[in-house]
C-alpha positions as a Python dict, from the first residue, in 0.01 Angstrom:
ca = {
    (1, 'X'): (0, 0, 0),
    (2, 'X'): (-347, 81, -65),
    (3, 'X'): (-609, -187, -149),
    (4, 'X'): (-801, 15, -430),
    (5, 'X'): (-484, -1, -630),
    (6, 'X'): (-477, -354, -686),
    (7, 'X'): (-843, -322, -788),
    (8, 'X'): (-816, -42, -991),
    (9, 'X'): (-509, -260, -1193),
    (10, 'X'): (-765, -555, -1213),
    (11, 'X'): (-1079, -359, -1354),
    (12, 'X'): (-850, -248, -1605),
    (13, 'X'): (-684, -583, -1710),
    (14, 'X'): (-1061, -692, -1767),
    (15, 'X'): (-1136, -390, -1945),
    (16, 'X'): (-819, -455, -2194),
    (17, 'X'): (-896, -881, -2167),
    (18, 'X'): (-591, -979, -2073),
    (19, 'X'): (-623, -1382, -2043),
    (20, 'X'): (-879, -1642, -1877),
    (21, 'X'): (-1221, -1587, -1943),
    (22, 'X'): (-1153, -1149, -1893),
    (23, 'X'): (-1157, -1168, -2291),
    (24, 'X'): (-1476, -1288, -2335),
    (25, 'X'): (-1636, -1035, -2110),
    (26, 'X'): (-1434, -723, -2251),
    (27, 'X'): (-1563, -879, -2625),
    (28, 'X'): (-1901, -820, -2511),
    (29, 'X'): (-1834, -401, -2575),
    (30, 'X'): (-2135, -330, -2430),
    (31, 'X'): (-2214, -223, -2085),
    (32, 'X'): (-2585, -177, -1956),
    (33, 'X'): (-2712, 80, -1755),
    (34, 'X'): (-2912, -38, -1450),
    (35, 'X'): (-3221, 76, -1306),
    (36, 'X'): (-3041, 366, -1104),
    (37, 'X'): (-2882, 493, -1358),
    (38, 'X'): (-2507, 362, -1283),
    (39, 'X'): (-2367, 32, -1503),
    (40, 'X'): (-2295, -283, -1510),
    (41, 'X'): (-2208, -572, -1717),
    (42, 'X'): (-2417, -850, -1699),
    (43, 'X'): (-2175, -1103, -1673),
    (44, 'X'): (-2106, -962, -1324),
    (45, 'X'): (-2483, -974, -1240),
    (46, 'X'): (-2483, -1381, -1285),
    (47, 'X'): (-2147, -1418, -1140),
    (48, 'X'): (-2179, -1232, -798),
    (49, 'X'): (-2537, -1448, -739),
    (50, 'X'): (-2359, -1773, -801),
    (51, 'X'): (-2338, -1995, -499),
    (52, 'X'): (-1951, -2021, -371),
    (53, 'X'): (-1795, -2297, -181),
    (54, 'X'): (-1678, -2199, 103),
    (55, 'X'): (-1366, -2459, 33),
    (56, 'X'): (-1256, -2239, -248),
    (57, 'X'): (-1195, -1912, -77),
    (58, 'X'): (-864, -2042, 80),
    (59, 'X'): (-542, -1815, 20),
    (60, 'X'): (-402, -1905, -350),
    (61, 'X'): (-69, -1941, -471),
    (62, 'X'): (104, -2096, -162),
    (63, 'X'): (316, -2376, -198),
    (64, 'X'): (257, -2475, 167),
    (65, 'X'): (-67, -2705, 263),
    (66, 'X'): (-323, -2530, 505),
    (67, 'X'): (-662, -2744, 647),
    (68, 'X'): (-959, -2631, 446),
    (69, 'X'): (-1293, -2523, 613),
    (70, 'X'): (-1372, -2839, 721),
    (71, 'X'): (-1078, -2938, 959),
    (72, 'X'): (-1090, -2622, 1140),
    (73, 'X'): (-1250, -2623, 1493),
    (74, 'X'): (-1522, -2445, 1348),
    (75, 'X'): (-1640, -2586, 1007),
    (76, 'X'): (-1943, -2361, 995),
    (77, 'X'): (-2013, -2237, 1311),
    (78, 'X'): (-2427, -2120, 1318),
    (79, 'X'): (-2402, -2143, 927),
    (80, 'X'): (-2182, -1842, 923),
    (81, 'X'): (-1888, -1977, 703),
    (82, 'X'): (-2171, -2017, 433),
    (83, 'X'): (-2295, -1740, 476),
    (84, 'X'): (-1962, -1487, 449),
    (85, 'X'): (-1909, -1749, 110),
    (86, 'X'): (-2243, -1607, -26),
    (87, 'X'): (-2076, -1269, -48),
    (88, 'X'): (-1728, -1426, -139),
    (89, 'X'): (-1563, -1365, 176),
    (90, 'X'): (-1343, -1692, 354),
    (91, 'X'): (-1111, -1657, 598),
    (92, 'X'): (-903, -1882, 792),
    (93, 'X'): (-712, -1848, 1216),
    (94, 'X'): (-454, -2006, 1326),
    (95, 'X'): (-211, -2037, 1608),
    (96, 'X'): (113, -2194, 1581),
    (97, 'X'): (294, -2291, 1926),
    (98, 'X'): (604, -2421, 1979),
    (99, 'X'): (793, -2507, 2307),
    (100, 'X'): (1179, -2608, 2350),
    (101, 'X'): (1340, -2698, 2646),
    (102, 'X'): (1717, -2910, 2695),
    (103, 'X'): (1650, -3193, 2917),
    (104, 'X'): (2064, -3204, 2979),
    (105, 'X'): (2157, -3043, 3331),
    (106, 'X'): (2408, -2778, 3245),
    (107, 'X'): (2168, -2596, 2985),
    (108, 'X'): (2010, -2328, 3217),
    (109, 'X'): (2144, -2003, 3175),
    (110, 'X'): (2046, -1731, 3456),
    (111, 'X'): (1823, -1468, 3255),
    (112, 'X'): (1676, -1497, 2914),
    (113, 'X'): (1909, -1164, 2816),
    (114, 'X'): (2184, -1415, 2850),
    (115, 'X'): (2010, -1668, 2685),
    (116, 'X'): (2163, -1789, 2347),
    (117, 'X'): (2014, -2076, 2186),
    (118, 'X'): (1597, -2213, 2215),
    (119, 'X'): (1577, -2473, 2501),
    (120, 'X'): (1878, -2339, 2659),
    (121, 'X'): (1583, -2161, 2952),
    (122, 'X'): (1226, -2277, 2853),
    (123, 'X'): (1114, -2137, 2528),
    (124, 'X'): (812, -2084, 2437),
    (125, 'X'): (618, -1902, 2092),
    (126, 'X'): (318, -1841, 1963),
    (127, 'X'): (209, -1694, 1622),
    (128, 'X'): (-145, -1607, 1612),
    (129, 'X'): (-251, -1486, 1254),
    (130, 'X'): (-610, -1409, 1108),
    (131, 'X'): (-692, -1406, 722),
    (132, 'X'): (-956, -1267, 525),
    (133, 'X'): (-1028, -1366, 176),
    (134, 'X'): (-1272, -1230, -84),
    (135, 'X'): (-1356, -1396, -430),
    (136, 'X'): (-1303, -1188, -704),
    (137, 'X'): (-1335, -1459, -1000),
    (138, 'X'): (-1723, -1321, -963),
    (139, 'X'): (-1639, -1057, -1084),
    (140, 'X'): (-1475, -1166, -1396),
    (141, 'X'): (-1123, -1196, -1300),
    (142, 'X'): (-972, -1530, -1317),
    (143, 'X'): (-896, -1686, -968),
    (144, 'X'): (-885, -1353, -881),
    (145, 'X'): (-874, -1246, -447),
    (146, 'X'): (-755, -1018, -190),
    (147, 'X'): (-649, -1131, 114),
    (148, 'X'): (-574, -927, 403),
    (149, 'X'): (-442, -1087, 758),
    (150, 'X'): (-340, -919, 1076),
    (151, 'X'): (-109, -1125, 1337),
    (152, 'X'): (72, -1136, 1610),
    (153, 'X'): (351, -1315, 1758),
    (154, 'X'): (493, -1351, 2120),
    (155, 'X'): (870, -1526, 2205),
    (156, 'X'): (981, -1587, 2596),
    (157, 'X'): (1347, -1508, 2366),
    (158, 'X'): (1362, -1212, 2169),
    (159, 'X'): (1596, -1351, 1957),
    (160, 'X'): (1443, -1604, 1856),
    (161, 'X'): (1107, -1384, 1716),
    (162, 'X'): (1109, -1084, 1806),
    (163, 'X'): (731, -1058, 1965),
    (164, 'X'): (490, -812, 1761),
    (165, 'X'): (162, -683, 1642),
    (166, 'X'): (63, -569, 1311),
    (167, 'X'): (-34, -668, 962),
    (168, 'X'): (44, -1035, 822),
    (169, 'X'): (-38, -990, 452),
    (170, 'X'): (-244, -783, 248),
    (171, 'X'): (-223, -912, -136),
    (172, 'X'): (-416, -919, -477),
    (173, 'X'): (-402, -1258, -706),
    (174, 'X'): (-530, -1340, -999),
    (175, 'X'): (-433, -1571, -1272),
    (176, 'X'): (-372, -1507, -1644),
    (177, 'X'): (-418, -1733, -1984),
    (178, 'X'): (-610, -2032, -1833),
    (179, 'X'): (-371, -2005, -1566),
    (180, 'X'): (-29, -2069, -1722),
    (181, 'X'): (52, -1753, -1571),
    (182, 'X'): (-16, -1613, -1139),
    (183, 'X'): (58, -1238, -1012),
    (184, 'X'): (19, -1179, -683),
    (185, 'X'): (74, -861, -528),
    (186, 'X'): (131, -609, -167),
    (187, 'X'): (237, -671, 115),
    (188, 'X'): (345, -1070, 89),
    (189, 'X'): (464, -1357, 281),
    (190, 'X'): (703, -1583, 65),
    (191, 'X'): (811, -1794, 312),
    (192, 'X'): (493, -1977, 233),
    (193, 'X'): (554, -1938, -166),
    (194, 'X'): (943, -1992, -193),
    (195, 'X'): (1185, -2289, -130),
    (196, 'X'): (921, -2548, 82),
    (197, 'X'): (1107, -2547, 402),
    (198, 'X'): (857, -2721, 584),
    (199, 'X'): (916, -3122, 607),
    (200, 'X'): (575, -3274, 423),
    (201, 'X'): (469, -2976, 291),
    (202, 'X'): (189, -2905, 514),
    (203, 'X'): (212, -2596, 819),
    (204, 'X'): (-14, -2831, 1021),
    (205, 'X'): (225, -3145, 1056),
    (206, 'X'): (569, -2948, 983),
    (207, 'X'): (822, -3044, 1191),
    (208, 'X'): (1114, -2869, 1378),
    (209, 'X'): (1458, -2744, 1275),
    (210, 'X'): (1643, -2459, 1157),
    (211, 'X'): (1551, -2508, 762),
    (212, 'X'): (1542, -2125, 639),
    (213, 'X'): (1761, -1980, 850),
    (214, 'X'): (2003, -1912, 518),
    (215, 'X'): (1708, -1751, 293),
    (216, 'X'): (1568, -1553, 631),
    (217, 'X'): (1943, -1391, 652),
    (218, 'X'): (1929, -1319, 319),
    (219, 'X'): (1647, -1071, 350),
    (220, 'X'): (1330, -1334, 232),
    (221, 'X'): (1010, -1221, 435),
    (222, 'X'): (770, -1436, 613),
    (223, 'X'): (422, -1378, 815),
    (224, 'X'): (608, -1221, 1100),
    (225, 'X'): (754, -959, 896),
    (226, 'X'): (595, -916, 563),
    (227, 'X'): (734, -658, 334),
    (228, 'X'): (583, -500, -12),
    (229, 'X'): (615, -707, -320),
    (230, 'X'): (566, -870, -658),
    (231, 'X'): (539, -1280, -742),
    (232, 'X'): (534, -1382, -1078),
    (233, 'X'): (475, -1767, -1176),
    (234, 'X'): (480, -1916, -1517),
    (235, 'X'): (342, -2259, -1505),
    (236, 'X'): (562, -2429, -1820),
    (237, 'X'): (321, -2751, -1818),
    (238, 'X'): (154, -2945, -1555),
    (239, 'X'): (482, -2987, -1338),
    (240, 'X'): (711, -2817, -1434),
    (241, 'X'): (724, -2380, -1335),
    (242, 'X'): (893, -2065, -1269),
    (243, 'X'): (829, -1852, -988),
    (244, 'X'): (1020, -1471, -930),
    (245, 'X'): (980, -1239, -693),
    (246, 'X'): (1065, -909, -617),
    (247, 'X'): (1034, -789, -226),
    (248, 'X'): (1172, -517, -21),
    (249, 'X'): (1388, -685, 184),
    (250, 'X'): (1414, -761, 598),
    (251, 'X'): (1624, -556, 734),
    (252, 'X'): (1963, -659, 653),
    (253, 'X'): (2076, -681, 1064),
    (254, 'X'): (1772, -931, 1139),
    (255, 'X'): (1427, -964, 1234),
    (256, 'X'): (1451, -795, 1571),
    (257, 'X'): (1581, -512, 1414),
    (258, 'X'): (1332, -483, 1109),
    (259, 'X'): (1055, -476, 1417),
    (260, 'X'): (1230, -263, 1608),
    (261, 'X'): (1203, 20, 1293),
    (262, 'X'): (865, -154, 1158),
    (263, 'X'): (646, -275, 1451),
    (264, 'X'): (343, -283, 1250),
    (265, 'X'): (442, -417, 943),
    (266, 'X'): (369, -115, 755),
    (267, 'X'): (641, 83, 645),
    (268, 'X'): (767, 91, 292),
    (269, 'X'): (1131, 142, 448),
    (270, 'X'): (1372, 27, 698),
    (271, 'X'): (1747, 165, 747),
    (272, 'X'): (2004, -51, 488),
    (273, 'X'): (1744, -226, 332),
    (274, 'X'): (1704, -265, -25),
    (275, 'X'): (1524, -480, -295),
    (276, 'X'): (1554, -878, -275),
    (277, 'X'): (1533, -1032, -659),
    (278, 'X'): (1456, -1452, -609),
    (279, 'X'): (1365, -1663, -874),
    (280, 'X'): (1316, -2066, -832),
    (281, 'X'): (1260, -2323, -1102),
    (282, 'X'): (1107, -2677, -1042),
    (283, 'X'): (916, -2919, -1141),
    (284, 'X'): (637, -3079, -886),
    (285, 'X'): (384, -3360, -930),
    (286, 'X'): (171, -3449, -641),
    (287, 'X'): (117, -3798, -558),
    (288, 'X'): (-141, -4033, -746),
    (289, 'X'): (-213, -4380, -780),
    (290, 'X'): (125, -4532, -887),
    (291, 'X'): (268, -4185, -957),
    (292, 'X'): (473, -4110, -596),
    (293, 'X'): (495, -3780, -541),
    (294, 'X'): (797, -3547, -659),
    (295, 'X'): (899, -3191, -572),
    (296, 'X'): (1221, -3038, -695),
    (297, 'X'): (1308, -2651, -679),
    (298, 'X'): (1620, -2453, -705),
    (299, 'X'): (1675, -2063, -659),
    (300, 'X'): (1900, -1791, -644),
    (301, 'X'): (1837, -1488, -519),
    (302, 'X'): (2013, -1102, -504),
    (303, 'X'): (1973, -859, -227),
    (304, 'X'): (2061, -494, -308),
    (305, 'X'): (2053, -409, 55),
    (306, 'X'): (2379, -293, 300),
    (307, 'X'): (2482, -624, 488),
    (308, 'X'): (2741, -589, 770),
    (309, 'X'): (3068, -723, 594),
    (310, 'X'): (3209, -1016, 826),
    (311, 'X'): (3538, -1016, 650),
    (312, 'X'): (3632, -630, 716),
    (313, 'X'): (3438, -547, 1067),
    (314, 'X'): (3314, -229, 1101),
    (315, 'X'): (3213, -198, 715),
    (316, 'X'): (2902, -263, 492),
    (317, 'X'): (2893, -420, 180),
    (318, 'X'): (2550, -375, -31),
    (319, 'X'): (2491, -701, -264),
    (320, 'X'): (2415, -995, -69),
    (321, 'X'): (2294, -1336, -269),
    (322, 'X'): (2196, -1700, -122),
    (323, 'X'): (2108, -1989, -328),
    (324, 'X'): (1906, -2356, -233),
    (325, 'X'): (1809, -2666, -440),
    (326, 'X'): (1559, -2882, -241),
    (327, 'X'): (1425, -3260, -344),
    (328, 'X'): (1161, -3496, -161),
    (329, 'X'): (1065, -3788, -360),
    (330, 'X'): (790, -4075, -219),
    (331, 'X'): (976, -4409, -235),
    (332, 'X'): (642, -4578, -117),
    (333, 'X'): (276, -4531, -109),
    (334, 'X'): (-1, -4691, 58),
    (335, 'X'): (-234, -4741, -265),
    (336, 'X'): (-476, -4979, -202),
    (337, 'X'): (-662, -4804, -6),
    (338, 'X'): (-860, -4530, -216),
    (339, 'X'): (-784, -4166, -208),
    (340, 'X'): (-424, -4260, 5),
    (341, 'X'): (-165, -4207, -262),
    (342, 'X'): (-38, -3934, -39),
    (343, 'X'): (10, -4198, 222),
    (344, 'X'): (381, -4328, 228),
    (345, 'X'): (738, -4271, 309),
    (346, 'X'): (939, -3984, 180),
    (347, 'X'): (1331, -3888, 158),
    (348, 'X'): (1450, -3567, 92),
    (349, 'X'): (1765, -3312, 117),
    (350, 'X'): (1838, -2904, 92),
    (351, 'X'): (2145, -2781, 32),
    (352, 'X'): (2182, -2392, 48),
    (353, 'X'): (2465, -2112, -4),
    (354, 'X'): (2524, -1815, 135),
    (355, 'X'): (2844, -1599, 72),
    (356, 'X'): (3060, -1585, 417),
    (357, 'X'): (3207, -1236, 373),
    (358, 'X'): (2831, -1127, 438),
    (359, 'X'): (2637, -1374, 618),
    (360, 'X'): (2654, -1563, 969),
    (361, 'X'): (2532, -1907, 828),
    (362, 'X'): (2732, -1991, 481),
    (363, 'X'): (2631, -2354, 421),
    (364, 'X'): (2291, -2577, 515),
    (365, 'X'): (2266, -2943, 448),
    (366, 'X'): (1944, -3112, 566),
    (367, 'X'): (1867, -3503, 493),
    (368, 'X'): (1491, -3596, 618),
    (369, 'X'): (1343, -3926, 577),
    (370, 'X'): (971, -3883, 655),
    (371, 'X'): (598, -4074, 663),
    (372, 'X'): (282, -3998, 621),
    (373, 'X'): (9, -4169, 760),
    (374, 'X'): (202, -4504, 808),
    (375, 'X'): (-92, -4622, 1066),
    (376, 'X'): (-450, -4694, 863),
    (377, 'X'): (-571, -4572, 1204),
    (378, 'X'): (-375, -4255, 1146),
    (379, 'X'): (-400, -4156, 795),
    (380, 'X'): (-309, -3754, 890),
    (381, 'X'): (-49, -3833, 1071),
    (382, 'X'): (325, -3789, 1003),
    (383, 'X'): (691, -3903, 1150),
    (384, 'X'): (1042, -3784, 1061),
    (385, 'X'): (1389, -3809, 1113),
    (386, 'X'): (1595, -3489, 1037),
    (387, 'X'): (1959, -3486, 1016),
    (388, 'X'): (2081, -3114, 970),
    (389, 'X'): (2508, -2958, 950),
    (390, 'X'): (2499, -2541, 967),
    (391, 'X'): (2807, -2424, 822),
    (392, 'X'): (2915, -2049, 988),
    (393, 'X'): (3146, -1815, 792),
    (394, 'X'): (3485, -1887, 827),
    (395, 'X'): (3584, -1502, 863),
    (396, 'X'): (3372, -1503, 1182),
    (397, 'X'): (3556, -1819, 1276),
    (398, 'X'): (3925, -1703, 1232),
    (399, 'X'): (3840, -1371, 1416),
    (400, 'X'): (3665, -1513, 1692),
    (401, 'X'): (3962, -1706, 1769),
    (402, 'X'): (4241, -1413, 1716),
    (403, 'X'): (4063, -1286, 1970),
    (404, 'X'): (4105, -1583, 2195),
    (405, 'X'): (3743, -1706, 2190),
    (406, 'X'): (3649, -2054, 2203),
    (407, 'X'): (3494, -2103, 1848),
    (408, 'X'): (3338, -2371, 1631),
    (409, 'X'): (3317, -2410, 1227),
    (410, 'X'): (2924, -2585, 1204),
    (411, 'X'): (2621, -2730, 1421),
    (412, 'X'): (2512, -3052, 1391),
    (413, 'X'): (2195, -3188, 1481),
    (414, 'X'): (1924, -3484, 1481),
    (415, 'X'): (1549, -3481, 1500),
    (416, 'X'): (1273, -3730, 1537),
    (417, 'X'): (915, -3574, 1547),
    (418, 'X'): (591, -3745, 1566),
    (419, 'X'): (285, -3501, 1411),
    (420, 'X'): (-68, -3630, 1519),
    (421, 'X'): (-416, -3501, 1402),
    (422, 'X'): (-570, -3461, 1756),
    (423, 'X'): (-894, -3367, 1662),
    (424, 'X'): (-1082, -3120, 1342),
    (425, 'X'): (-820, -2812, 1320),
    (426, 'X'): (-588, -2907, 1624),
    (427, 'X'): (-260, -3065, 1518),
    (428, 'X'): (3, -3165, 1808),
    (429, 'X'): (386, -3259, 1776),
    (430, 'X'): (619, -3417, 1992),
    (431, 'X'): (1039, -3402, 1870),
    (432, 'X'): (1337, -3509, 2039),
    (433, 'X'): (1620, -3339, 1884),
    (434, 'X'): (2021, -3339, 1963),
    (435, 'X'): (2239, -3010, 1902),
    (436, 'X'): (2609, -3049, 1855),
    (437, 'X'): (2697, -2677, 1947),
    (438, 'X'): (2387, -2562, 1971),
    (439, 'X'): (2545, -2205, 2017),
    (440, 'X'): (2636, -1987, 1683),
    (441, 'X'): (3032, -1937, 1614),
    (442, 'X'): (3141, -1905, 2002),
    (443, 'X'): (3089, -2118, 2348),
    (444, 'X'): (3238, -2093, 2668),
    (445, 'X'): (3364, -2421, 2828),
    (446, 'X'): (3037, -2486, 3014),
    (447, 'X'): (2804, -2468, 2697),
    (448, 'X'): (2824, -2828, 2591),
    (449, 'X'): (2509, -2948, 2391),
    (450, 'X'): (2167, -2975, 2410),
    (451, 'X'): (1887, -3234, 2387),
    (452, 'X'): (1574, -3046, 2369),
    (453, 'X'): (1235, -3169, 2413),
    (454, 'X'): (1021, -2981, 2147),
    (455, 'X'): (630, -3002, 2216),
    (456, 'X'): (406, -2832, 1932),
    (457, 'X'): (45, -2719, 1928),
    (458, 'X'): (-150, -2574, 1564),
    (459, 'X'): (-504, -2485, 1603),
    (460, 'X'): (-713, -2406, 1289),
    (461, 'X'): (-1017, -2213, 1311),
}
């Protein structure tokens, strides 16, 4: 997807004045010619020589909490995070590590090929992603950016990634009607606009756990494999919205395989994959002084692609769907103490639905009970308990064991984390979690479970 198209689209909704402040400029009608004989309006003049903060240049339209400029390990590094904001350019690095490894003695398996669960050998990832900004409010467009991001990603289990280079995200935004309405654009991540996966709502301090796994099955990208798209939100009032999308969808037979035909992230196409629709509706008010915080979404989402049918083997079935409805409420916050209202214990569920004739994982409950910055010495700091059931298709089930394999109907697990804000931009976890059948549908008599020590490191630059 080329970037001049976006910008082309946006010159001409400011031509037309299509919401914000676009209107007033377009009423102007007339356009000056400069001193070299090409034009300009001078409403862009003022705007491109205003001073920008360099703390508004941060990707917009996520519903996932990154660290602005200054907790990065480089706030402004020989002044030149000031400077790039002088010409409206941000940008923001990270790397996200995770480590697993099942402290119980019969876990090891001999290779990694044979490997079939994280922890079961040491596993280890790292996503390493890079994003560029640049402001185009100056230029008349409301909230309006591009953002363009390259990443990549290494597993010590395939499965579990698959390890890649190539492009991240490359999207336009801009908002319309004194924002009541957001479009973004290209080549898009939703897994950091759709659902809220991550326990506390932040990438730095999220936790570990299989959350997603239904919505990833059901064709939803994320930064590992982003895919071309539309979002669409209608903010209703102050809480309460509605966000669509429409994406091409991950290959239908997994990540692995949508790498494996799309290493780069480029590609408008992969084989059997079609068009995922997803639309949520919720209603979200952040946490203030005596207001705890509230976030409730729902969604549903159709996926024209050609899904493996598990019911008749050997066939494909085009018209997958999945559907969630996610709650976290505060029950207490730590309000004396000024600007803490975010400070307090949380509860939350998910519950999510996937049809079983077409997908591996047909039911996912998750119960979290979760604080944030309990410890006045801590206030970034965050602990949770995760209780988690994966449901697996029953047709999977009943033909596993026709054909004499030892098979199981769900997973069950239990997670306690502790999230700690090490220093500016590095971010370290440390989670016990237990796995009953840590394995998906089948085991062999020496599988057993797991308890796997999970050690994470995020470093923002």
């Amino acid at each position: 997807m080329s970037i001049n198209w976006p910008l082309s689209f946006a010159a001409f909704l400011t031509v037309v004045g299509m919401g914000g402040t676009t209107s007033a400029y377009a009423a102007d009608a007339a356009i000056l010619s400069n001193n070299n004989g090409s034009v300009a309006s001078p409403s862009l003049q003022v705007q491109t020589d205003a001073p920008v903060d360099p703390k508004s240049l941060g990707i917009k339209g996520l519903n996932i909490g990154l660290p602005g400029p200054t907790d990065t390990i480089d706030p402004d590094l020989g002044g030149a995070r000031s400077e790039l904001a002088k010409a409206g350019i941000g940008y923001i690095g990270m790397s996200l590590n995770n480590f697993y490894d099942n402290t119980l003695p019969h876990a090891f398996a001999p290779t990694h090929a044979q490997q079939l669960y994280n922890g079961q050998n040491f596993t280890a990832s790292s996503q390493n992603f890079m994003f560029v900004t640049y402001d185009l409010s100056r230029f008349g467009i409301p909230d309006g950016q591009i953002v363009v991001a390259a990443g990549e990603s290494d597993y010590t289990w395939n499965a579990g990634g698959p390890s890649r280079f190539g492009l991240t995200m490359a999207t336009y935004y801009q908002t319309f009607l004194n924002r009541t309405f957001e479009l973004k654009l290209g080549y898009i991540d939703n897994a950091w606009e759709f659902v809220g996966a991550n326990v506390g709502g932040s990438l730095a301090s999220s936790v570990f756990g299989p959350a997603g796994s239904i919505i990833y099955q059901g064709g939803q990208n994320n930064a590992n494999v982003p895919t071309p798209g539309v979002i669409f939100k209608y903010n209703i009032d102050d809480h309460f919205y509605d966000k669509a999308t429409a994406q091409r969808s991950v290959s239908p037979d997994g990540q692995v395989a949508e790498v494996k035909a799309n290493l780069n992230a480029v590609d408008w196409t992969v084989p059997n994959a079609g068009v995922l629709y997803l639309n949520e509706f919720g209603y979200k008010r952040d946490a203030a002084p005596f207001a705890p915080q509230m976030w409730v979404r729902a969604g549903a989402a159709y996926n024209t692609s050609n899904y493996n049918n598990k019911e008749i083997p050997g066939t494909r079935t085009e018209g997958n769907s999945f559907s969630y409805l996610l709650v976290d409420r505060q029950l207490w916050q730590n309000v004396p103490v000024q600007g803490s209202a975010g400070r307090g214990i949380y509860a939350g569920f998910s519950v999510m639905y996937a049809p079983p004739e077409l997908n591996t994982i047909s039911l996912y409950y998750e119960g979290r009970l979760y604080g944030k910055g309990l410890l006045n010495s801590r206030p970034d700091d965050m602990i949770s308990l995760v209780l988690t059931d994966t449901v697996f298709s029953k047709y999977l089930v009943e033909q596993a064991l026709l054909n004499n394999k030892l098979a199981h109907t769900d997973s069950k697990a239990i997670t306690l984390s502790y999230s700690a804000h090490l220093a500016r931009g590095v971010y370290g976890s440390l989670g016990l979690s237990y796995v009953d059948h840590p394995t998906s549908v089948t085991y062999t008599p020496t599988t057993g479970n797991a308890l796997n020590a999970v050690v994470g490191l995020n470093v923002f630059w």
